[in-house]
Amino acid sequence: MSATDWGFATRQIHAGAIVDAEAGARITPIYQSAGYVFDSFDDGAERFAGRSARRAYSRNDNPTNVVAARRIADLEGGIDGVLVASGQAAIAAALSALAQSGDHILTSDRLYEGTREMVRGALRRQGLRFSAVSIDADEQAWVDAVLPETRAIYAESIANPLGEVADLAMLGRVSERTGVPLVIDNTVATPYLCRPFEHGAAVVIHSTSKWLSGHGSVIGGAIIDGGIFDWAAAADRFPQLHEPRPHGAESFAERFGDAAYTAYLRSVTVLEHGPSFPPTSAFLLLHGIETLSLRMERHVENARAVADALATHPAVAHVHYPGRPDDPRRAVVERMLPDGAGSIVSVDLVGGRDAARAFLDGLRLVSQMTHIGDVRTLAIHTGSTIHGKLDDAERRSLGITPGLVRISIGLERVDDIVADLLQALEGIRP
């Protein structure tokens, strides 16, 4: 059996692995080095000119990081990847590699608020233009929203915090019809539950701080190239991939073909902006990935049980979880996420903000903090924290009610999670 025949659970342990040449270490070592010795004067020149496959500096390349990036790429079904300092850095770098001042990005209207904040702030100040389409819009509405200046279509496979599931197959068709690459944030689903490249995505983004790591001890991001988008056919949209390089080097498209985007991302965007990912964090990330399938199965199982337990409680007005039969996008969920709908359960409490305060302050096992994808169950009132900068009308437009609490379901014994949530709800029973 070749490596290409291995199943997911095997690949999450072995894909991209290297055996250290010096000591023969079986576990990928931490290459804690700022740079790498040149063999000669000419070797240094070749590395900086991009004509050598050997690395020059750790700002954009490190052996430990390369193993982790390749493993995530393998699990997603992509061809290569780059690690950066955070999920936010991954979004910024992925889009910056595609667009420049005056260009346009088309997004879903259901995005994590940190992403929306960056869109409204830093990326807009850099000259990028954005517009949003309803997640419930049909294919033609998306096609009609694409402009000549559009350089990417951006969405989340499972939106945070309400769990709206994007119809990736439909968005893949929009990408094919318009010649614009589809970029998907797959953080909440993970490659175990959803692989956007199978539906036509060109690029996949992760906040590796979340389920990929799983242990809540590192911050990081990943950008994965599917190797399926026809960059040659889109030369007018992406001249940066087709222009000759300095030092007489070939263009990225000529030299790297299907991998032109990743090569440009690593050699230009990440190198120039410098959102370096520490190799110590990559080492911890690799250890998390090794158990991803096992953890996701338990995360999903626990989330389903929690959602069911809270759905009938009189203090709960509504449970947002795409794995429930009453989810309004149930048909899309079944097609996109046949193995489970993740582990974010958000609840709208009847008593509004005061009820949320009493509920969160009454938790004993569950931690009140901002994070998701941890082995520990975590909860947060998004309206006063993540969405705290919005006015009431803006929050309402996004479905963020005064009583909304987001719960990231962990791996504790599910009866203990449910018991803690229910005892905290008792204090606010209407």
Coordinates of C-alpha atoms in Angstrom, one line a residue:
M1 CA 0.0 0.0 0.0
S2 CA 1.3 3.4 -1.0
A3 CA 1.0 6.6 1.0
T4 CA -1.7 7.7 -1.5
D5 CA -3.9 4.8 -0.3
W6 CA -3.7 5.7 3.4
G7 CA -6.9 6.7 5.2
F8 CA -7.4 10.0 7.0
A9 CA -6.5 8.6 10.4
T10 CA -3.2 7.3 9.1
R11 CA -2.4 10.5 7.1
Q12 CA -3.0 12.7 10.1
I13 CA -0.1 11.0 11.8
H14 CA 2.3 10.4 8.9
A15 CA 1.6 12.8 6.0
G16 CA 4.5 15.1 5.2
A17 CA 6.7 13.6 8.0
I18 CA 10.5 13.7 7.8
V19 CA 13.1 11.6 9.6
D20 CA 15.8 14.0 10.9
A21 CA 18.9 13.3 8.8
E22 CA 21.3 14.0 11.7
A23 CA 19.9 12.0 14.6
G24 CA 17.2 9.9 12.9
A25 CA 14.5 11.4 15.2
R26 CA 11.1 9.8 14.4
I27 CA 9.2 12.9 15.7
T28 CA 9.6 16.0 13.5
P29 CA 12.2 18.2 15.4
I30 CA 11.8 21.8 16.3
Y31 CA 14.2 23.6 13.9
Q32 CA 14.7 26.7 16.1
S33 CA 16.9 28.7 13.7
A34 CA 16.5 32.1 12.2
G35 CA 18.5 31.2 9.1
Y36 CA 20.4 28.5 7.2
V37 CA 24.1 28.4 6.2
F38 CA 24.9 28.8 2.5
D39 CA 27.2 26.3 0.9
S40 CA 28.9 29.0 -1.1
F41 CA 28.7 32.6 -2.4
D42 CA 26.9 31.3 -5.5
D43 CA 24.5 29.1 -3.4
G44 CA 23.4 32.2 -1.4
A45 CA 22.7 34.1 -4.7
E46 CA 20.7 31.2 -6.1
R47 CA 18.6 30.9 -2.9
F48 CA 17.7 34.6 -2.9
A49 CA 17.0 34.6 -6.6
G50 CA 14.5 31.8 -6.1
R51 CA 16.4 29.4 -8.3
S52 CA 17.3 27.0 -5.5
A53 CA 14.8 24.8 -3.7
R54 CA 16.7 25.3 -0.5
R55 CA 15.5 27.8 2.1
A56 CA 17.2 31.1 2.8
Y57 CA 15.5 32.4 6.0
S58 CA 12.9 31.4 8.5
R59 CA 10.7 34.4 8.0
N60 CA 8.7 32.5 5.5
D61 CA 10.1 29.0 5.6
N62 CA 11.1 26.5 8.3
P63 CA 11.4 22.7 8.2
T64 CA 9.1 22.1 11.2
N65 CA 6.5 24.4 9.7
V66 CA 6.8 22.8 6.3
V67 CA 5.9 19.4 7.7
A68 CA 2.8 20.8 9.5
A69 CA 1.7 22.8 6.4
R70 CA 2.1 19.7 4.1
R71 CA 0.1 17.6 6.6
I72 CA -2.8 20.0 6.6
A73 CA -2.6 20.2 2.8
D74 CA -2.7 16.4 2.5
L75 CA -5.7 16.1 4.8
E76 CA -7.6 18.8 2.9
G77 CA -6.6 17.3 -0.5
G78 CA -4.5 20.2 -1.5
I79 CA -1.0 20.4 -2.9
D80 CA 0.9 22.7 -0.6
G81 CA 0.4 25.1 2.3
V82 CA 2.0 27.9 4.3
L83 CA 1.7 28.5 8.0
V84 CA 1.4 32.1 9.4
A85 CA 1.1 33.6 12.8
S86 CA -2.7 33.5 13.3
G87 CA -6.0 32.8 11.6
Q88 CA -6.4 36.6 11.0
A89 CA -2.9 36.6 9.4
A90 CA -4.0 33.7 7.2
I91 CA -7.0 35.6 5.9
A92 CA -5.0 38.8 5.4
A93 CA -2.2 37.1 3.6
A94 CA -4.5 34.9 1.4
L95 CA -6.5 37.8 0.2
S96 CA -3.4 40.1 -0.2
A97 CA -1.8 37.6 -2.4
L98 CA -4.8 37.8 -4.7
A99 CA -5.8 41.4 -4.7
Q100 CA -4.3 44.9 -4.7
S101 CA -5.7 48.4 -4.2
G102 CA -8.8 49.0 -6.2
D103 CA -9.7 45.3 -6.5
H104 CA -12.9 43.7 -5.1
I105 CA -13.6 40.7 -2.8
L106 CA -17.1 39.2 -2.8
T107 CA -18.0 37.6 0.6
S108 CA -20.9 35.8 2.3
D109 CA -22.8 38.0 4.7
R110 CA -22.2 35.4 7.5
L111 CA -18.6 35.8 8.6
Y112 CA -16.8 35.7 11.9
E113 CA -16.9 39.2 13.4
G114 CA -13.1 39.4 13.5
T115 CA -13.0 38.8 9.8
R116 CA -15.7 41.5 9.2
E117 CA -13.7 43.9 11.4
M118 CA -10.6 43.4 9.3
V119 CA -12.6 43.8 6.1
R120 CA -14.1 47.1 7.4
G121 CA -10.8 48.3 8.8
A122 CA -7.3 47.3 7.7
L123 CA -8.1 45.7 4.3
R124 CA -10.4 48.6 3.3
R125 CA -7.7 51.1 4.3
Q126 CA -5.3 49.3 2.0
G127 CA -7.7 50.0 -0.9
L128 CA -9.6 46.7 -1.2
R129 CA -13.3 46.9 -1.9
F130 CA -15.8 44.4 -0.4
S131 CA -19.4 43.5 -0.9
A132 CA -21.5 40.7 0.6
V133 CA -24.2 38.3 -0.7
S134 CA -26.7 36.6 1.5
I135 CA -25.7 33.0 2.5
D136 CA -29.3 32.1 1.3
A137 CA -28.9 33.7 -2.2
D138 CA -29.1 31.5 -5.2
E139 CA -26.3 30.8 -7.7
Q140 CA -27.3 33.5 -10.2
A141 CA -27.3 36.1 -7.5
W142 CA -23.7 35.3 -6.6
V143 CA -22.7 35.3 -10.3
D144 CA -24.4 38.7 -10.8
A145 CA -22.5 40.1 -7.8
V146 CA -19.1 39.3 -9.4
L147 CA -17.4 42.4 -10.9
P148 CA -14.6 42.7 -13.4
E149 CA -12.4 43.7 -10.5
T150 CA -13.4 40.8 -8.3
R151 CA -10.3 38.7 -7.2
A152 CA -11.9 36.3 -4.8
I153 CA -15.1 34.8 -3.5
Y154 CA -14.8 34.3 0.3
A155 CA -17.0 32.3 2.7
E156 CA -16.8 30.1 5.8
S157 CA -17.8 26.5 5.5
I158 CA -19.6 26.7 8.9
A159 CA -20.1 30.3 10.0
N160 CA -19.2 31.4 13.4
P161 CA -21.1 31.8 15.7
L162 CA -24.6 30.8 14.4
G163 CA -23.5 27.8 12.3
E164 CA -24.9 28.7 8.9
V165 CA -23.5 26.2 6.5
A166 CA -22.4 27.5 3.1
D167 CA -23.4 25.6 -0.1
L168 CA -19.8 25.0 -1.2
A169 CA -20.9 23.1 -4.3
M170 CA -23.0 26.1 -5.5
L171 CA -20.1 28.5 -4.7
G172 CA -17.7 26.2 -6.6
R173 CA -20.0 26.5 -9.7
V174 CA -20.0 30.3 -9.3
S175 CA -16.2 30.2 -9.2
E176 CA -16.1 28.1 -12.3
R177 CA -18.6 30.3 -14.2
T178 CA -16.8 33.5 -13.3
G179 CA -13.2 32.5 -13.3
V180 CA -12.8 33.9 -9.8
P181 CA -11.1 31.7 -7.1
L182 CA -13.2 30.5 -4.2
V183 CA -11.5 31.0 -0.8
I184 CA -13.0 29.1 2.1
D185 CA -12.3 29.4 5.8
N186 CA -12.7 25.7 7.0
T187 CA -11.7 26.3 10.6
V188 CA -15.0 25.2 12.2
A189 CA -15.5 22.1 10.0
T190 CA -11.9 20.9 9.8
P191 CA -10.8 18.7 6.9
Y192 CA -12.2 15.7 8.8
L193 CA -15.8 16.9 8.3
C194 CA -15.5 19.0 5.1
R195 CA -13.0 19.3 2.3
P196 CA -13.8 22.4 0.2
F197 CA -11.4 21.5 -2.6
E198 CA -13.8 18.6 -3.4
H199 CA -16.5 21.3 -4.2
G200 CA -14.3 23.6 -6.3
A201 CA -12.5 25.8 -3.8
A202 CA -9.2 27.2 -4.9
V203 CA -7.8 28.1 -1.4
V204 CA -8.6 26.9 2.1
I205 CA -7.8 28.8 5.3
H206 CA -7.6 27.6 8.9
S207 CA -7.1 29.2 12.2
T208 CA -4.8 26.4 13.4
S209 CA -5.3 27.6 17.0
K210 CA -8.7 25.8 17.0
W211 CA -9.5 22.2 16.3
L212 CA -6.4 21.4 14.3
S213 CA -4.3 22.0 17.4
G214 CA -7.2 21.2 19.8
H215 CA -5.3 22.0 23.0
G216 CA -5.7 25.8 23.2
S217 CA -1.9 26.4 23.7
V218 CA -0.9 27.9 20.4
I219 CA -2.0 30.7 18.0
G220 CA -1.5 30.1 14.3
G221 CA -3.0 30.1 10.8
A222 CA -2.7 28.0 7.6
I223 CA -3.3 28.8 3.9
I224 CA -3.7 25.7 1.7
D225 CA -3.6 25.7 -2.1
G226 CA -5.8 23.1 -3.8
G227 CA -3.8 23.2 -7.0
I228 CA -7.0 23.1 -9.1
F229 CA -7.6 26.7 -10.1
D230 CA -6.5 27.6 -13.6
W231 CA -4.2 30.5 -12.9
A232 CA -3.1 30.6 -16.5
A233 CA -6.6 31.2 -17.7
A234 CA -6.9 34.1 -15.2
A235 CA -3.7 35.9 -16.2
D236 CA -5.6 39.2 -16.6
R237 CA -6.9 39.0 -13.1
F238 CA -3.6 38.0 -11.5
P239 CA -0.7 39.6 -13.3
Q240 CA 1.5 39.2 -10.2
L241 CA 1.7 35.5 -11.0
H242 CA 2.6 36.0 -14.7
E243 CA 5.0 38.9 -14.7
P244 CA 8.7 38.0 -15.0
R245 CA 10.6 38.0 -11.7
P246 CA 13.7 39.9 -10.7
H247 CA 17.1 38.4 -11.4
G248 CA 15.8 37.1 -14.7
A249 CA 13.7 34.4 -13.0
E250 CA 10.6 32.9 -14.7
S251 CA 7.2 34.1 -13.6
F252 CA 5.5 32.1 -10.8
A253 CA 3.0 30.6 -13.3
E254 CA 5.8 29.5 -15.6
R255 CA 7.9 28.0 -12.9
F256 CA 5.3 26.5 -10.6
G257 CA 2.2 25.9 -12.7
D258 CA -0.7 24.8 -10.5
A259 CA 1.3 25.7 -7.4
A260 CA 1.9 29.3 -8.6
Y261 CA -0.3 30.8 -5.9
T262 CA 1.5 29.1 -3.0
A263 CA 4.8 30.0 -4.4
Y264 CA 3.8 33.7 -4.7
L265 CA 2.2 33.6 -1.2
R266 CA 5.4 32.2 0.4
S267 CA 8.0 34.1 -1.6
V268 CA 6.3 37.5 -1.8
T269 CA 3.3 38.1 0.5
V270 CA 4.5 36.2 3.6
L271 CA 8.2 37.2 3.1
E272 CA 7.4 40.9 2.8
H273 CA 4.8 41.1 5.6
G274 CA 6.6 38.7 7.9
P275 CA 3.7 37.0 9.8
S276 CA 6.1 34.2 11.0
F277 CA 4.8 31.1 12.7
P278 CA 7.1 29.9 15.4
P279 CA 8.5 26.3 14.9
T280 CA 7.7 25.6 18.6
S281 CA 4.0 26.2 17.7
A282 CA 4.3 24.0 14.6
F283 CA 5.6 21.2 16.8
L284 CA 2.6 21.5 19.1
L285 CA 0.3 21.8 16.1
L286 CA 1.6 18.5 14.7
H287 CA 0.8 16.7 17.9
G288 CA -2.7 18.1 17.8
I289 CA -3.3 17.0 14.2
E290 CA -2.4 13.4 15.0
T291 CA -5.6 12.9 17.0
L292 CA -7.9 15.1 14.9
S293 CA -10.3 12.4 13.7
L294 CA -10.8 10.9 17.1
R295 CA -11.4 14.3 18.7
M296 CA -13.8 15.5 16.0
E297 CA -15.9 12.4 16.4
R298 CA -16.3 13.1 20.1
H299 CA -16.7 16.9 19.6
V300 CA -19.6 16.2 17.2
E301 CA -21.2 13.5 19.5
N302 CA -21.0 15.8 22.5
A303 CA -22.4 18.8 20.5
R304 CA -25.4 16.9 19.3
A305 CA -26.2 15.8 22.9
V306 CA -25.8 19.3 24.3
A307 CA -28.0 20.8 21.6
D308 CA -30.7 18.3 22.2
A309 CA -30.5 18.8 26.0
L310 CA -30.8 22.6 25.7
A311 CA -33.5 22.7 23.0
T312 CA -36.4 22.0 25.3
H313 CA -35.3 24.1 28.3
P314 CA -37.8 26.9 29.1
A315 CA -35.0 29.4 29.5
V316 CA -33.7 28.7 26.0
A317 CA -35.6 30.5 23.1
H318 CA -33.6 28.8 20.4
V319 CA -30.6 26.6 19.8
H320 CA -28.4 27.3 16.8
Y321 CA -26.7 24.1 15.7
P322 CA -26.6 22.9 12.1
G323 CA -26.7 19.3 13.2
R324 CA -30.3 19.6 14.4
P325 CA -33.3 18.4 12.3
D326 CA -34.9 21.9 12.5
D327 CA -32.0 23.8 11.0
P328 CA -33.3 25.9 8.2
R329 CA -30.5 24.9 5.9
R330 CA -30.8 21.2 6.7
A331 CA -30.6 20.1 3.0
V332 CA -27.3 21.9 2.6
V333 CA -25.9 20.6 5.9
E334 CA -26.6 17.0 4.9
R335 CA -24.9 17.4 1.5
M336 CA -21.9 19.4 2.8
L337 CA -21.4 17.8 6.2
P338 CA -22.5 14.1 6.1
D339 CA -20.1 13.2 9.0
G340 CA -21.2 15.9 11.4
A341 CA -21.8 19.6 11.7
G342 CA -19.0 20.7 14.0
S343 CA -19.2 21.5 17.7
I344 CA -20.3 25.1 18.1
V345 CA -23.7 25.3 19.8
S346 CA -25.1 28.8 20.3
V347 CA -28.2 29.4 22.4
D348 CA -30.5 32.4 22.5
L349 CA -31.7 32.8 26.1
V350 CA -35.2 34.1 26.8
G351 CA -34.1 36.7 29.4
G352 CA -31.7 38.5 27.1
R353 CA -28.4 40.1 28.3
D354 CA -29.2 39.7 32.0
A355 CA -30.0 36.0 31.5
A356 CA -26.8 35.5 29.7
R357 CA -24.8 37.2 32.5
A358 CA -26.5 35.0 35.1
F359 CA -26.0 31.9 33.0
L360 CA -22.3 32.5 32.3
D361 CA -21.4 33.6 35.8
G362 CA -23.1 30.4 37.1
L363 CA -21.0 28.0 35.1
R364 CA -18.6 25.8 37.1
L365 CA -17.0 23.4 34.7
V366 CA -17.4 25.4 31.5
S367 CA -14.8 28.2 31.0
Q368 CA -16.1 31.7 30.2
M369 CA -13.5 32.9 27.6
T370 CA -13.0 33.7 24.0
H371 CA -11.8 30.7 22.0
I372 CA -13.2 27.7 20.2
G373 CA -12.0 24.3 19.2
D374 CA -10.5 23.4 22.6
V375 CA -10.7 20.1 24.4
R376 CA -12.3 22.1 27.1
T377 CA -15.9 23.5 26.8
L378 CA -15.9 27.3 26.5
A379 CA -18.7 29.8 26.5
I380 CA -19.0 33.5 25.7
H381 CA -21.6 36.3 25.4
T382 CA -20.8 37.5 21.9
G383 CA -22.9 40.7 22.0
S384 CA -20.8 42.3 24.7
T385 CA -17.4 40.9 23.5
I386 CA -16.9 39.8 19.9
H387 CA -19.8 41.8 18.6
G388 CA -19.5 44.5 21.2
K389 CA -18.4 47.2 18.8
L390 CA -21.6 47.0 16.7
D391 CA -24.7 48.9 17.4
D392 CA -28.0 47.1 18.2
A393 CA -29.3 47.3 14.6
E394 CA -26.0 45.8 13.3
R395 CA -26.1 43.0 15.8
R396 CA -29.8 42.2 15.0
S397 CA -29.0 42.1 11.2
L398 CA -26.4 39.3 12.0
G399 CA -28.7 37.4 14.2
I400 CA -26.8 38.4 17.4
T401 CA -29.6 38.7 20.0
P402 CA -29.0 40.2 23.5
G403 CA -29.3 36.7 25.0
L404 CA -27.0 34.9 22.6
V405 CA -24.3 32.7 24.1
R406 CA -21.8 30.8 22.0
I407 CA -20.6 27.5 23.4
S408 CA -17.7 25.6 22.0
I409 CA -18.3 22.0 23.1
G410 CA -15.2 20.2 24.4
L411 CA -14.3 16.6 25.1
E412 CA -15.3 16.3 28.7
R413 CA -17.8 13.6 29.7
V414 CA -21.0 14.8 28.0
D415 CA -23.1 14.2 31.0
D416 CA -20.8 16.6 33.0
I417 CA -21.1 19.3 30.3
V418 CA -24.9 19.0 30.2
A419 CA -25.2 19.0 34.0
D420 CA -23.1 22.2 34.3
L421 CA -25.1 24.0 31.6
L422 CA -28.4 22.9 33.1
Q423 CA -27.5 24.0 36.6
A424 CA -26.4 27.4 35.3
L425 CA -29.7 27.7 33.5
E426 CA -31.7 27.0 36.7
G427 CA -30.7 30.4 38.0
I428 CA -32.5 32.1 35.1
R429 CA -35.6 29.9 34.7
P430 CA -38.4 32.3 33.7

